PDB file of C-alpha atoms in Angstrom:
ATOM      1  CA  MET A   7       2.348   1.593   7.955  1.00  0.00           C
ATOM      2  CA  CYS A   8       1.100   5.053   8.885  1.00  0.00           C
ATOM      3  CA  LYS A   9      -1.337   6.657   6.539  1.00  0.00           C
ATOM      4  CA  PRO A  10      -0.095   9.835   4.845  1.00  0.00           C
ATOM      5  CA  CYS A  11      -2.733  11.921   6.638  1.00  0.00           C
ATOM      6  CA  SER A  12      -1.419  10.668  10.002  1.00  0.00           C
ATOM      7  CA  LEU A  13       2.127  11.655   9.080  1.00  0.00           C
ATOM      8  CA  SER A  14       0.984  15.085   7.885  1.00  0.00           C
ATOM      9  CA  PHE A  15      -0.854  15.702  11.156  1.00  0.00           C
ATOM     10  CA  THR A  16       2.153  14.502  13.137  1.00  0.00           C
ATOM     11  CA  ASN A  17       4.630  16.595  11.163  1.00  0.00           C
ATOM     12  CA  PHE A  18       2.559  19.773  11.434  1.00  0.00           C
ATOM     13  CA  HIS A  19       0.969  19.643  14.881  1.00  0.00           C
ATOM     14  CA  VAL A  20       3.315  17.515  16.940  1.00  0.00           C
ATOM     15  CA  SER A  21       6.535  19.070  15.707  1.00  0.00           C
ATOM     16  CA  SER A  22       5.151  22.542  16.479  1.00  0.00           C
ATOM     17  CA  PHE A  23       3.968  21.856  20.020  1.00  0.00           C
ATOM     18  CA  PHE A  24       5.166  18.495  21.326  1.00  0.00           C
ATOM     19  CA  SER A  25       7.975  15.987  21.199  1.00  0.00           C
ATOM     20  CA  VAL A  26       7.597  12.418  19.970  1.00  0.00           C
ATOM     21  CA  TYR A  27       9.156   9.679  22.120  1.00  0.00           C
ATOM     22  CA  PRO A  28      10.879   7.534  21.246  1.00  0.00           C
ATOM     23  CA  ASP A  29      12.171  10.070  18.756  1.00  0.00           C
ATOM     24  CA  ARG A  30      14.210   7.557  16.738  1.00  0.00           C
ATOM     25  CA  CYS A  31      13.379   4.074  15.541  1.00  0.00           C
ATOM     26  CA  ASN A  32      15.640   1.380  14.077  1.00  0.00           C
ATOM     27  CA  ILE A  33      14.251  -1.255  11.732  1.00  0.00           C
ATOM     28  CA  SER A  34      16.282  -4.444  12.191  1.00  0.00           C
ATOM     29  CA  LEU A  35      16.366  -7.822  10.444  1.00  0.00           C
ATOM     30  CA  ALA A  36      17.663 -11.173  11.701  1.00  0.00           C
ATOM     31  CA  ALA A  37      17.590 -14.789  10.542  1.00  0.00           C
ATOM     32  CA  VAL A  38      15.525 -17.360  12.421  1.00  0.00           C
ATOM     33  CA  GLY A  39      15.900 -21.126  12.311  1.00  0.00           C
ATOM     34  CA  ASP A  40      12.732 -22.614  13.796  1.00  0.00           C
ATOM     35  CA  THR A  41      12.209 -25.950  12.053  1.00  0.00           C
ATOM     36  CA  GLN A  42       9.221 -26.827  14.269  1.00  0.00           C
ATOM     37  CA  LYS A  43       7.243 -23.734  13.237  1.00  0.00           C
ATOM     38  CA  HIS A  44       8.275 -24.300   9.625  1.00  0.00           C
ATOM     39  CA  SER A  45       6.921 -27.832   9.859  1.00  0.00           C
ATOM     40  CA  ASP A  46       3.676 -26.624  11.464  1.00  0.00           C
ATOM     41  CA  ARG A  47       3.013 -23.823   8.964  1.00  0.00           C
ATOM     42  CA  ILE A  48       4.690 -24.730   5.671  1.00  0.00           C
ATOM     43  CA  ALA A  49       5.450 -28.460   5.515  1.00  0.00           C
ATOM     44  CA  PHE A  50       1.960 -29.048   6.945  1.00  0.00           C
ATOM     45  CA  TRP A  51       0.529 -28.473   3.452  1.00  0.00           C
ATOM     46  CA  ASP A  52       2.384 -31.483   2.010  1.00  0.00           C
ATOM     47  CA  ASP A  53      -0.111 -33.842   3.688  1.00  0.00           C
ATOM     48  CA  VAL A  54      -3.314 -32.422   5.149  1.00  0.00           C
ATOM     49  CA  TYR A  55      -5.183 -35.416   6.524  1.00  0.00           C
ATOM     50  CA  GLY A  56      -4.142 -37.455   3.493  1.00  0.00           C
ATOM     51  CA  PHE A  57      -4.645 -34.687   0.915  1.00  0.00           C
ATOM     52  CA  LYS A  58      -1.701 -33.130  -0.931  1.00  0.00           C
ATOM     53  CA  MET A  59      -2.273 -29.387  -0.778  1.00  0.00           C
ATOM     54  CA  ARG A  60       1.214 -28.120  -1.708  1.00  0.00           C
ATOM     55  CA  CYS A  61      -0.323 -25.341  -3.804  1.00  0.00           C
ATOM     56  CA  MET A  62      -1.327 -23.618  -0.531  1.00  0.00           C
ATOM     57  CA  LYS A  63       2.336 -22.982   0.344  1.00  0.00           C
ATOM     58  CA  LYS A  64       2.446 -20.188  -2.245  1.00  0.00           C
ATOM     59  CA  ALA A  65      -0.372 -18.403  -0.404  1.00  0.00           C
ATOM     60  CA  VAL A  66       0.967 -18.994   3.112  1.00  0.00           C
ATOM     61  CA  ILE A  67       4.651 -18.127   2.664  1.00  0.00           C
ATOM     62  CA  PRO A  68       4.217 -14.381   1.888  1.00  0.00           C
ATOM     63  CA  GLU A  69       1.850 -13.801   4.826  1.00  0.00           C
ATOM     64  CA  ALA A  70       3.266 -11.714   7.653  1.00  0.00           C
ATOM     65  CA  VAL A  71       3.067 -13.267  11.117  1.00  0.00           C
ATOM     66  CA  VAL A  72       3.316 -11.309  14.353  1.00  0.00           C
ATOM     67  CA  GLU A  73       4.375 -13.450  17.287  1.00  0.00           C
ATOM     68  CA  MET A  74       6.925 -13.980  20.020  1.00  0.00           C
ATOM     69  CA  LEU A  75      10.047 -15.929  19.066  1.00  0.00           C
ATOM     70  CA  LYS A  76      12.099 -18.145  21.292  1.00  0.00           C
ATOM     71  CA  PRO A  77      15.491 -16.431  21.682  1.00  0.00           C
ATOM     72  CA  GLU A  78      17.319 -19.681  20.872  1.00  0.00           C
ATOM     73  CA  THR A  79      15.757 -19.751  17.376  1.00  0.00           C
ATOM     74  CA  VAL A  80      17.474 -16.507  16.291  1.00  0.00           C
ATOM     75  CA  ILE A  81      20.496 -17.662  14.278  1.00  0.00           C
ATOM     76  CA  SER A  82      22.112 -14.371  13.286  1.00  0.00           C
ATOM     77  CA  GLU A  83      23.119 -11.056  14.686  1.00  0.00           C
ATOM     78  CA  PRO A  84      20.528  -8.372  13.916  1.00  0.00           C
ATOM     79  CA  ALA A  85      21.294  -5.881  11.160  1.00  0.00           C
ATOM     80  CA  VAL A  86      19.880  -2.349  11.316  1.00  0.00           C
ATOM     81  CA  VAL A  87      18.508  -1.570   7.852  1.00  0.00           C
ATOM     82  CA  LYS A  88      16.883   1.806   8.483  1.00  0.00           C
ATOM     83  CA  THR A  89      16.901   4.487  11.170  1.00  0.00           C
ATOM     84  CA  ILE A  90      13.847   6.736  11.259  1.00  0.00           C
ATOM     85  CA  ASP A  91      13.422  10.106  12.957  1.00  0.00           C
ATOM     86  CA  CYS A  92       9.855   9.709  14.259  1.00  0.00           C
ATOM     87  CA  GLY A  93       9.309  13.450  14.616  1.00  0.00           C
ATOM     88  CA  SER A  94      10.041  14.372  11.014  1.00  0.00           C
ATOM     89  CA  VAL A  95       9.636  11.237   8.877  1.00  0.00           C
ATOM     90  CA  THR A  96       7.856  11.601   5.530  1.00  0.00           C
ATOM     91  CA  VAL A  97       6.011   9.012   3.458  1.00  0.00           C
ATOM     92  CA  SER A  98       8.758   8.993   0.838  1.00  0.00           C
ATOM     93  CA  GLU A  99      11.332   8.121   3.521  1.00  0.00           C
ATOM     94  CA  LEU A 100       9.303   5.024   4.446  1.00  0.00           C
ATOM     95  CA  GLU A 101       9.476   3.640   0.915  1.00  0.00           C
ATOM     96  CA  PHE A 102      13.009   2.297   0.637  1.00  0.00           C
ATOM     97  CA  THR A 103      15.209  -0.562  -0.459  1.00  0.00           C
ATOM     98  CA  VAL A 104      18.508  -1.396   1.161  1.00  0.00           C
ATOM     99  CA  ASP A 105      21.277  -3.963   0.816  1.00  0.00           C
ATOM    100  CA  PHE A 106      22.165  -5.803   4.012  1.00  0.00           C
ATOM    101  CA  SER A 107      24.052  -8.849   5.224  1.00  0.00           C
ATOM    102  CA  LEU A 108      23.542 -11.019   8.275  1.00  0.00           C
ATOM    103  CA  LYS A 109      26.281 -12.622  10.349  1.00  0.00           C
ATOM    104  CA  ILE A 110      25.039 -16.173  10.955  1.00  0.00           C
ATOM    105  CA  THR A 111      25.825 -17.468  14.445  1.00  0.00           C
ATOM    106  CA  ALA A 112      24.373 -21.012  14.342  1.00  0.00           C
ATOM    107  CA  SER A 113      24.560 -23.927  11.933  1.00  0.00           C
ATOM    108  CA  THR A 114      20.965 -24.767  10.992  1.00  0.00           C
ATOM    109  CA  PHE A 115      18.360 -24.033   8.331  1.00  0.00           C
ATOM    110  CA  CYS A 116      17.163 -20.449   8.030  1.00  0.00           C
ATOM    111  CA  THR A 117      13.379 -20.810   7.982  1.00  0.00           C
ATOM    112  CA  VAL A 118      12.282 -17.173   8.222  1.00  0.00           C
ATOM    113  CA  SER A 119      13.556 -13.630   8.655  1.00  0.00           C
ATOM    114  CA  ARG A 120      12.590 -11.559  11.666  1.00  0.00           C
ATOM    115  CA  SER A 121      12.024  -7.837  11.474  1.00  0.00           C
ATOM    116  CA  ASN A 122      11.414  -5.499  14.354  1.00  0.00           C
ATOM    117  CA  PHE A 123      11.531  -1.843  15.236  1.00  0.00           C
TER     118      PHE A 123
END
């Protein structure tokens, strides 16, 4: 997330003299069904070299992961949850909640949600 001082600088200086490109940004969500990655990252803690470390799942699950996904693991159509005008966005506009629904396109377990912008 941008720091408020960065947004203030951008809103004052850039909007007065320059354009920001891309000038709009969509934040999208989609469902992913990658049972192999789920097994490697989450189910792994059920038996770590003979030790039951299930309590670690609570720490691992909320962590954000940035990586490339295989296209065949995406099991829904993406849903745009927010459109941002990059040239005039304010901090308060970046703090939001929104209802959304995903159209599932494959019959498998949903192991994670993907977000991108």
